[in-house]
Short mmCIF file of C-alpha atoms and ligand atoms in Angstrom, two decimals:
data_model
loop_
_atom_site.label_atom_id
_atom_site.label_comp_id
_atom_site.label_asym_id
_atom_site.label_seq_id
_atom_site.Cartn_x
_atom_site.Cartn_y
_atom_site.Cartn_z
CA UNK A 1 -17.68 -17.44 -75.00
CA UNK A 2 -19.12 -14.68 -76.56
CA UNK A 3 -15.84 -13.88 -78.86
CA UNK A 4 -16.31 -17.52 -80.12
CA UNK A 5 -20.05 -16.85 -80.86
CA UNK A 6 -19.09 -13.84 -82.77
CA UNK A 7 -16.71 -15.25 -85.02
CA UNK A 8 -19.11 -17.83 -85.46
CA UNK A 9 -21.62 -15.34 -86.61
CA UNK A 10 -19.25 -13.68 -89.09
CA UNK A 11 -18.22 -16.88 -90.75
CA UNK A 12 -21.83 -17.94 -91.09
CA UNK A 13 -22.88 -14.80 -92.48
CA UNK A 14 -20.43 -15.04 -95.15
CA UNK A 15 -21.73 -18.31 -96.53
CA UNK A 16 -25.55 -17.67 -96.12
CA UNK A 17 -28.40 -15.42 -97.52
CA UNK A 18 -29.22 -12.25 -95.65
CA UNK A 19 -32.69 -13.83 -94.53
CA UNK A 20 -31.18 -17.07 -93.28
CA UNK A 21 -28.46 -14.61 -91.84
CA UNK A 22 -30.80 -12.80 -90.23
CA UNK A 23 -32.90 -15.38 -88.62
CA UNK A 24 -29.40 -17.09 -87.50
CA UNK A 25 -28.46 -13.77 -85.90
CA UNK A 26 -31.89 -13.30 -83.73
CA UNK A 27 -31.66 -16.92 -82.83
CA UNK A 28 -27.90 -16.65 -81.62
CA UNK A 29 -28.62 -13.56 -80.03
CA UNK A 30 -31.72 -15.17 -77.78
CA UNK A 31 -29.30 -17.95 -76.87
CA UNK A 32 -26.59 -15.46 -75.80
CA UNK A 33 -29.27 -13.29 -73.86
CA UNK A 34 -30.32 -16.45 -72.15
CA UNK A 35 -27.00 -17.77 -71.09
CA UNK A 36 -26.52 -14.08 -69.70
CA UNK A 37 -29.48 -13.99 -67.76
CA UNK A 38 -28.79 -17.77 -66.42
CA UNK A 39 -24.94 -16.49 -65.56
CA UNK A 40 -26.59 -13.73 -63.92
CA UNK A 41 -28.83 -15.79 -61.97
CA UNK A 42 -26.01 -18.12 -60.99
CA UNK A 43 -24.00 -15.10 -59.43
CA UNK A 44 -27.02 -14.04 -57.81
CA UNK A 45 -27.20 -17.18 -55.94
CA UNK A 46 -24.02 -17.60 -55.08
CA UNK A 47 -23.61 -14.08 -53.72
CA UNK A 48 -26.81 -14.87 -51.52
CA UNK A 49 -25.29 -18.19 -50.53
CA UNK A 50 -21.94 -16.32 -49.19
CA UNK A 51 -24.18 -13.93 -47.44
CA UNK A 52 -25.83 -16.49 -45.72
CA UNK A 53 -23.04 -18.41 -44.86
CA UNK A 54 -21.47 -15.46 -43.23
CA UNK A 55 -24.77 -14.85 -41.20
CA UNK A 56 -24.71 -18.30 -40.19
CA UNK A 57 -20.95 -17.76 -38.96
CA UNK A 58 -21.57 -15.04 -37.11
CA UNK A 59 -24.66 -16.36 -35.44
CA UNK A 60 -22.37 -19.26 -34.78
CA UNK A 61 -19.80 -17.37 -33.02
CA UNK A 62 -22.56 -15.45 -30.90
CA UNK A 63 -23.61 -18.48 -29.75
CA UNK A 64 -20.19 -20.31 -28.93
CA UNK A 65 -19.51 -17.06 -26.91
CA UNK A 66 -22.84 -17.25 -24.96
CA UNK A 67 -22.19 -21.01 -24.20
CA UNK A 68 -18.91 -20.38 -23.02
CA UNK A 69 -19.66 -17.37 -20.78
CA UNK A 70 -22.45 -19.90 -19.63
CA UNK A 71 -19.78 -22.19 -18.50
CA UNK A 72 -17.88 -19.90 -17.11
CA UNK A 73 -20.56 -18.76 -14.87
CA UNK A 74 -21.50 -22.46 -13.96
CA UNK A 75 -18.03 -22.79 -12.77
CA UNK A 76 -18.01 -19.19 -10.66
CA UNK A 77 -21.56 -20.88 -9.37
CA UNK A 78 -20.17 -24.08 -8.54
CA UNK A 79 -17.11 -22.85 -6.50
CA UNK A 80 -19.33 -20.79 -4.61
CA UNK A 81 -21.29 -23.63 -3.63
CA UNK A 82 -18.49 -25.71 -2.90
CA UNK A 83 -17.38 -22.83 -0.47
CA UNK A 84 -20.77 -22.63 1.26
CA UNK A 85 -20.95 -26.35 1.52
CA UNK A 86 -18.03 -26.14 3.16
CA UNK A 87 -19.23 -23.38 5.36
CA UNK A 88 -22.56 -25.55 6.16
CA UNK A 89 -20.34 -28.44 6.99
CA UNK A 90 -18.22 -26.40 9.69
CA UNK A 91 -21.49 -24.82 11.08
CA UNK A 92 -22.83 -27.97 11.64
CA UNK A 93 -20.19 -29.58 13.58
CA UNK A 94 -20.32 -26.22 15.76
CA UNK A 95 -23.78 -26.83 16.16
CA UNK A 96 -23.60 -30.61 17.04
CA UNK A 97 -21.01 -29.79 19.67
CA UNK A 98 -22.97 -26.99 20.84
CA UNK A 99 -26.26 -29.33 20.95
CA UNK A 100 -24.82 -32.85 21.43
CA UNK A 101 -26.35 -35.88 20.63
CA UNK A 102 -25.29 -38.08 23.36
CA UNK A 103 -23.96 -41.52 21.62
CA UNK A 104 -21.95 -39.59 18.53
CA UNK A 105 -20.19 -36.75 20.45
CA UNK A 106 -19.11 -38.73 23.57
CA UNK A 107 -15.40 -38.55 23.09
CA UNK A 108 -15.62 -35.12 22.17
CA UNK A 109 -17.13 -33.96 25.29
CA UNK A 110 -14.91 -35.80 27.20
CA UNK A 111 -12.18 -33.61 25.90
CA UNK A 112 -13.67 -31.04 28.18
CA UNK A 113 -14.47 -33.16 31.18
CA UNK A 114 -10.89 -34.37 30.96
CA UNK A 115 -9.68 -30.75 31.05
CA UNK A 116 -11.50 -29.83 33.75
CA UNK A 117 -10.75 -32.60 36.05
CA UNK A 118 -7.19 -32.40 35.14
CA UNK A 119 -6.90 -28.94 36.60
CA UNK A 120 -8.50 -30.51 40.21
CA UNK A 121 -7.13 -33.86 40.32
CA UNK A 122 -4.06 -34.59 38.58
CA UNK A 123 -2.07 -31.44 39.73
CA UNK A 124 0.40 -33.08 42.10
CA UNK A 125 1.19 -36.24 39.76
CA UNK A 126 2.12 -34.16 36.51
CA UNK A 127 4.61 -32.01 38.05
CA UNK A 128 7.21 -34.87 38.31
CA UNK A 129 6.44 -36.12 34.90
CA UNK A 130 7.00 -32.92 33.58
CA UNK A 131 11.05 -32.86 34.02
CA UNK A 132 11.77 -35.81 32.62
CA UNK A 133 9.20 -36.16 29.56
CA UNK A 134 9.48 -38.64 27.21
CA UNK A 135 6.36 -38.32 25.27
CA UNK A 136 5.81 -38.27 21.75
CA UNK A 137 2.55 -38.07 19.58
CA UNK A 138 1.07 -41.38 18.48
CA UNK A 139 -2.55 -39.79 16.78
CA UNK A 140 -5.03 -36.97 17.20
CA UNK A 141 -7.53 -38.69 19.62
CA UNK A 142 -10.28 -36.46 19.40
CA UNK A 143 -11.71 -33.00 18.39
CA UNK A 144 -14.21 -30.74 19.91
CA UNK A 145 -15.40 -27.39 18.28
CA UNK A 146 -15.75 -24.93 21.22
CA UNK A 147 -16.54 -21.77 19.48
CA UNK A 148 -16.80 -19.55 16.45
CA UNK A 149 -15.60 -16.20 17.52
CA UNK A 150 -13.51 -13.50 15.90
CA UNK A 151 -11.87 -13.02 12.61
CA UNK A 152 -10.28 -15.85 10.47
CA UNK A 153 -6.87 -15.64 11.60
CA UNK A 154 -5.91 -15.57 15.72
CA UNK A 155 -4.78 -17.50 18.56
CA UNK A 156 -6.33 -18.67 21.99
CA UNK A 157 -4.63 -20.53 24.78
CA UNK A 158 -4.41 -21.21 28.50
CA UNK A 159 -1.60 -20.49 30.50
CA UNK A 160 0.79 -23.56 30.10
CA UNK A 161 2.48 -23.26 33.23
CA UNK A 162 -0.11 -22.32 35.99
CA UNK A 163 -3.24 -24.48 36.81
CA UNK A 164 -5.76 -21.89 36.20
CA UNK A 165 -8.68 -22.49 34.03
CA UNK A 166 -8.54 -19.13 32.37
CA UNK A 167 -8.26 -19.06 28.29
CA UNK A 168 -7.21 -16.21 26.62
CA UNK A 169 -8.12 -15.18 22.93
CA UNK A 170 -5.87 -12.83 20.83
CA UNK A 171 -8.27 -12.01 17.94
CA UNK A 172 -6.21 -11.12 14.88
CA UNK A 173 -2.88 -10.73 13.39
CA UNK A 174 -2.71 -7.12 14.48
CA UNK A 175 -4.57 -5.83 17.51
CA UNK A 176 -4.04 -4.90 20.92
CA UNK A 177 -6.95 -6.08 22.95
CA UNK A 178 -7.02 -9.33 24.60
CA UNK A 179 -9.95 -11.23 26.32
CA UNK A 180 -9.96 -13.52 29.33
CA UNK A 181 -12.74 -15.74 29.65
CA UNK A 182 -12.88 -17.92 33.39
CA UNK A 183 -12.75 -21.34 31.53
CA UNK A 184 -13.14 -22.96 27.95
CA UNK A 185 -16.71 -23.71 29.27
CA UNK A 186 -17.38 -20.22 30.13
CA UNK A 187 -15.89 -19.08 26.80
CA UNK A 188 -18.05 -21.72 25.08
CA UNK A 189 -21.21 -20.31 26.69
CA UNK A 190 -20.50 -16.62 26.04
CA UNK A 191 -22.32 -14.29 23.66
CA UNK A 192 -19.22 -12.89 22.16
CA UNK A 193 -15.96 -11.62 22.98
CA UNK A 194 -16.98 -8.61 24.58
CA UNK A 195 -18.35 -11.17 27.32
CA UNK A 196 -15.08 -11.74 28.38
CA UNK A 197 -12.56 -9.51 30.66
CA UNK A 198 -10.64 -7.40 28.04
CA UNK A 199 -7.31 -6.68 28.81
CA UNK A 200 -5.50 -3.75 26.98
CA UNK A 201 -1.93 -4.32 25.98
CA UNK A 202 0.38 -1.50 25.79
CA UNK A 203 1.66 -2.44 21.96
CA UNK A 204 -0.10 -4.19 19.23
CA UNK A 205 0.94 -7.89 18.86
CA UNK A 206 2.10 -8.71 15.07
CA UNK A 207 0.90 -12.59 14.11
CA UNK A 208 -0.22 -14.98 15.83
CA UNK A 209 2.89 -16.37 17.64
CA UNK A 210 2.07 -15.39 21.33
CA UNK A 211 2.27 -17.20 24.22
CA UNK A 212 0.77 -17.38 28.07
CA UNK A 213 3.00 -18.60 30.49
CA UNK A 214 3.45 -18.46 34.43
CA UNK A 215 0.85 -15.49 34.58
CA UNK A 216 2.41 -13.55 31.50
CA UNK A 217 1.40 -12.74 28.24
CA UNK A 218 4.47 -12.91 25.62
CA UNK A 219 3.98 -11.51 22.23
CA UNK A 220 5.77 -9.62 19.60
CA UNK A 221 5.43 -6.15 19.16
CA UNK A 222 3.98 -4.62 15.99
CA UNK A 223 6.53 -3.10 13.81
CA UNK A 224 9.69 -3.71 11.84
CA UNK A 225 11.98 -4.32 15.05
CA UNK A 226 11.03 -7.77 16.45
CA UNK A 227 10.58 -6.75 19.77
CA UNK A 228 9.29 -9.14 22.36
CA UNK A 229 6.79 -8.07 25.20
CA UNK A 230 6.67 -9.72 28.61
CA UNK A 231 3.44 -8.28 29.93
CA UNK A 232 2.27 -9.45 33.93
CA UNK A 233 -1.51 -10.47 33.61
CA UNK A 234 -1.90 -9.85 37.16
CA UNK A 235 -0.75 -6.43 37.84
CA UNK A 236 -1.36 -5.17 34.26
CA UNK A 237 2.21 -4.05 33.31
CA UNK A 238 5.03 -4.56 31.18
CA UNK A 239 7.42 -6.49 32.91
CA UNK A 240 10.23 -6.91 30.40
CA UNK A 241 10.94 -6.52 26.82
CA UNK A 242 13.72 -7.02 24.51
CA UNK A 243 14.67 -7.28 20.66
CA UNK A 244 14.66 -10.64 19.68
CA UNK A 245 18.04 -12.24 19.92
CA UNK A 246 17.98 -13.63 15.98
CA UNK A 247 17.15 -12.12 12.78
CA UNK A 248 13.86 -13.35 12.14
CA UNK A 249 13.34 -11.18 9.08
CA UNK A 250 11.16 -13.69 7.20
CA UNK A 251 7.90 -15.53 8.00
CA UNK A 252 8.32 -18.51 9.65
CA UNK A 253 5.44 -20.46 7.98
CA UNK A 254 4.84 -19.52 4.27
CA UNK A 255 1.14 -20.06 4.62
CA UNK A 256 0.63 -17.70 7.54
CA UNK A 257 2.77 -14.66 6.35
CA UNK A 258 1.95 -12.41 9.31
CA UNK A 259 3.96 -14.42 11.95
CA UNK A 260 7.61 -13.96 12.06
CA UNK A 261 8.26 -15.65 15.23
CA UNK A 262 5.84 -18.08 16.71
CA UNK A 263 6.47 -18.70 20.47
CA UNK A 264 5.24 -22.20 21.72
CA UNK A 265 5.66 -23.74 25.33
CA UNK A 266 5.88 -27.34 26.34
CA UNK A 267 6.87 -29.34 29.40
CA UNK A 268 10.63 -28.39 28.77
CA UNK A 269 9.63 -24.56 28.96
CA UNK A 270 8.98 -21.59 26.37
CA UNK A 271 10.58 -21.87 22.75
CA UNK A 272 10.77 -19.64 19.69
CA UNK A 273 10.08 -20.65 16.13
CA UNK A 274 11.45 -18.48 13.46
CA UNK A 275 13.30 -18.20 10.07
CA UNK A 276 16.24 -16.05 8.76
CA UNK A 277 17.29 -14.42 5.65
CA UNK A 278 20.60 -17.26 5.80
CA UNK A 279 18.66 -20.10 5.72
CA UNK A 280 15.38 -18.98 4.42
CA UNK A 281 14.39 -22.71 3.59
CA UNK A 282 14.27 -23.81 6.88
CA UNK A 283 12.63 -23.25 10.30
CA UNK A 284 14.94 -22.22 13.06
CA UNK A 285 14.20 -23.47 16.68
CA UNK A 286 15.56 -21.35 19.89
CA UNK A 287 14.99 -22.82 23.68
CA UNK A 288 14.10 -19.13 25.44
CA UNK A 289 14.65 -18.17 28.83
CA UNK A 290 11.25 -17.05 30.26
CA UNK A 291 12.84 -14.56 32.82
CA UNK A 292 15.40 -12.79 30.72
CA UNK A 293 14.20 -13.02 27.24
CA UNK A 294 17.47 -14.53 26.05
CA UNK A 295 18.22 -17.53 23.75
CA UNK A 296 19.42 -20.42 25.91
CA UNK A 297 20.21 -22.64 22.78
CA UNK A 298 19.56 -22.64 19.25
CA UNK A 299 19.17 -25.19 16.08
CA UNK A 300 18.52 -25.28 12.23
CA UNK A 301 15.55 -27.84 11.99
CA UNK A 302 15.35 -29.78 8.87
CA UNK A 303 11.87 -28.67 8.41
CA UNK A 304 10.92 -26.58 5.39
CA UNK A 305 9.08 -23.42 5.63
CA UNK A 306 7.13 -23.52 2.25
CA UNK A 307 3.68 -24.57 2.53
CA UNK A 308 3.69 -24.79 6.48
CA UNK A 309 0.88 -22.93 8.35
CA UNK A 310 1.71 -23.68 11.89
CA UNK A 311 3.85 -25.95 14.25
CA UNK A 312 3.83 -27.04 18.02
CA UNK A 313 5.96 -28.24 20.03
CA UNK A 314 5.80 -31.32 22.65
CA UNK A 315 8.34 -32.69 24.74
CA UNK A 316 11.00 -31.07 22.65
CA UNK A 317 10.22 -32.05 19.60
CA UNK A 318 8.80 -29.81 16.99
CA UNK A 319 6.04 -31.11 14.68
CA UNK A 320 5.76 -28.70 11.72
CA UNK A 321 2.08 -28.81 10.23
CA UNK A 322 1.92 -28.29 6.26
CA UNK A 323 -0.97 -27.72 3.92
CA UNK A 324 -1.47 -26.77 0.35
CA UNK A 325 -2.33 -22.83 -0.84
CA UNK A 326 -5.64 -24.20 -1.68
CA UNK A 327 -6.32 -25.21 1.98
CA UNK A 328 -7.07 -29.32 1.97
CA UNK A 329 -6.39 -31.26 5.16
CA UNK A 330 -3.70 -30.06 7.56
CA UNK A 331 -0.89 -32.52 8.40
CA UNK A 332 2.28 -33.04 10.22
CA UNK A 333 5.10 -33.64 7.87
CA UNK A 334 8.14 -32.74 9.51
CA UNK A 335 9.62 -33.69 12.76
CA UNK A 336 12.30 -32.36 14.59
CA UNK A 337 13.57 -33.66 18.10
CA UNK A 338 16.18 -31.67 19.75
CA UNK A 339 17.51 -35.10 21.42
CA UNK A 340 17.44 -36.85 18.04
CA UNK A 341 15.11 -39.51 19.35
CA UNK A 342 12.42 -39.26 16.97
CA UNK A 343 12.99 -38.67 12.96
CA UNK A 344 10.25 -37.57 10.66
CA UNK A 345 10.30 -41.27 9.46
CA UNK A 346 9.52 -42.74 12.64
CA UNK A 347 7.01 -40.24 13.34
CA UNK A 348 3.46 -41.40 12.72
CA UNK A 349 1.41 -39.52 9.88
CA UNK A 350 -0.86 -36.95 11.41
CA UNK A 351 -3.66 -35.91 9.54
CA UNK A 352 -6.07 -33.17 11.37
CA UNK A 353 -9.68 -34.44 10.84
CA UNK A 354 -11.64 -33.17 8.04
CA UNK A 355 -11.44 -30.77 5.83
CA UNK A 356 -11.22 -26.77 7.08
CA UNK A 357 -8.98 -23.98 6.05
CA UNK A 358 -5.62 -23.52 7.28
CA UNK A 359 -4.44 -23.19 10.96
CA UNK A 360 -3.62 -19.76 11.82
CA UNK A 361 -2.21 -21.20 15.46
CA UNK A 362 -1.74 -24.27 17.21
CA UNK A 363 -0.58 -24.10 21.14
CA UNK A 364 -0.37 -27.13 22.87
CA UNK A 365 -1.15 -27.40 26.46
CA UNK A 366 1.46 -30.07 28.14
CA UNK A 367 -1.07 -29.73 31.16
CA UNK A 368 -4.01 -31.14 29.60
CA UNK A 369 -2.06 -32.72 26.33
CA UNK A 370 -4.55 -30.62 24.22
CA UNK A 371 -3.89 -28.23 21.21
CA UNK A 372 -5.73 -25.14 20.99
CA UNK A 373 -6.29 -24.25 17.23
CA UNK A 374 -7.74 -21.42 15.64
CA UNK A 375 -9.11 -22.49 12.15
CA UNK A 376 -10.89 -19.36 9.86
CA UNK A 377 -12.35 -18.01 13.36
CA UNK A 378 -13.25 -21.61 14.93
CA UNK A 379 -11.67 -22.55 18.17
CA UNK A 380 -11.26 -26.09 18.12
CA UNK A 381 -9.10 -28.41 20.40
CA UNK A 382 -7.58 -31.46 19.49
CA UNK A 383 -6.84 -34.35 22.25
CA UNK A 384 -3.58 -35.79 21.52
CA UNK A 385 -2.74 -39.37 22.59
CA UNK A 386 1.04 -40.29 23.78
CA UNK A 387 3.15 -43.14 23.32
CA UNK A 388 6.93 -43.34 24.47
CA UNK A 389 9.50 -41.90 22.18
CA UNK A 390 11.75 -44.79 21.22
CA UNK A 391 14.84 -45.51 23.16
CA UNK A 392 18.19 -44.82 21.52
C1 LIG B 401 -11.55 -10.03 15.38
O1 LIG B 401 -10.62 -9.62 14.35
C2 LIG B 401 -11.47 -9.52 12.99
C3 LIG B 401 -9.93 -9.09 12.13
O2 LIG B 401 -9.36 -10.32 12.13
C4 LIG B 401 -11.81 -8.26 13.22
O3 LIG B 401 -12.63 -7.96 11.74
C5 LIG B 401 -13.20 -8.16 14.04
O4 LIG B 401 -13.78 -6.92 14.37
C6 LIG B 401 -12.45 -8.78 15.54
N1 LIG B 401 -13.58 -9.22 16.42
C7 LIG B 401 -13.58 -8.52 17.56
C8 LIG B 401 -14.93 -8.82 18.13
O5 LIG B 401 -12.92 -7.68 18.49
C1 LIG B 402 3.98 -6.56 39.42
O1 LIG B 402 3.91 -7.62 40.20
C2 LIG B 402 4.96 -7.88 40.29
C3 LIG B 402 5.40 -9.22 41.40
O2 LIG B 402 4.01 -10.20 41.35
C4 LIG B 402 5.98 -7.24 41.06
O3 LIG B 402 7.38 -7.73 40.75
C5 LIG B 402 6.10 -5.81 39.94
O4 LIG B 402 6.76 -4.83 40.45
C6 LIG B 402 4.71 -5.17 40.12
N1 LIG B 402 4.56 -4.47 38.78
C7 LIG B 402 3.93 -3.46 39.23
C8 LIG B 402 4.17 -2.12 38.26
O5 LIG B 402 3.41 -3.08 40.07
#
């Protein structure tokens, strides 16, 4: 623009008188200065706007970031609250069973009631039935939270053969002290584990797959070699020991990674659930000889290890219980019957009541039709309702 004006000035100067020339020059000079001023004001404004915009952007970024942080904190808090609510729910269940309000927990109380009477009254009648058992589970009839004692993982059980009222607590997955209580009632009334009789085992156990069978504790010794220990509870001595006859190299249930061999008792005897490297997908079953610790028979079940948390055996039928990695409701989703009388399709869909964490053990007692469950430090009894297996 300036060049153009100068040319204009030059052209004008040629044809105008010197006085006129000077006046025009002054006028144009002033206009030029004014234009220049305006331009510099625009410049200044633009740069100010740019700075303001930049500052605004920075502020927004900071605000978004703090909002994001706030949302994260809120989410964490919600998670924590969720966990607490679960916890409180469990505490309430527990307190409820401790201080029963008569009408609500009537069925629950019967669980223990029945268990006590069954020991006294029905002992003769039942032995006859044990030999030819044809029962399968039809539903979970009742549950009772008996106690909250010990760590998140463990196992509790009665002797599944002799009719003693004693209960045994295996707290933890690599410990060596077993606690014995005179009865479930005594356990429920006791302050803590040390009020029971402590039994020091000669070797640490591994996992939660132990069994109390006919006066002996059967358990897997901690260590790489899976050694079965048969421990005489009467005179406190090791009655027998043997390396587990199969290659149990992987945990039998993926949601309970400490347990490689799960011993289970039912009406028909002593069993072992395990998994091998050869058939890593599915759970294997073996019938054990309780005297020699040998395998009498073995089967590859169709039940996957993946997402399994525990299993129990009733009348020669394995019920595998599944859950999810973030614990939701435990359910029986695979069944294996050694006599092929029950298939998973025929079996009822069994959901365990309410939502807890995962069961670290489920031990069936054929004398009482009760399952002794360990759920995140809670000792729970499930009363099973039975029906006849379908006739083939
Ligand atoms: C129970 O086992 C847990 C570990 O799972 C341990 O922290 C706790 O001290 C044990 N309780 C008793 C009474 O031994
Ligand atoms: C323990 O008792 C059984 C019989 O109940 C007996 O056969 C065994 O020899 C006893 N063991 C010891 C070490 O006393």
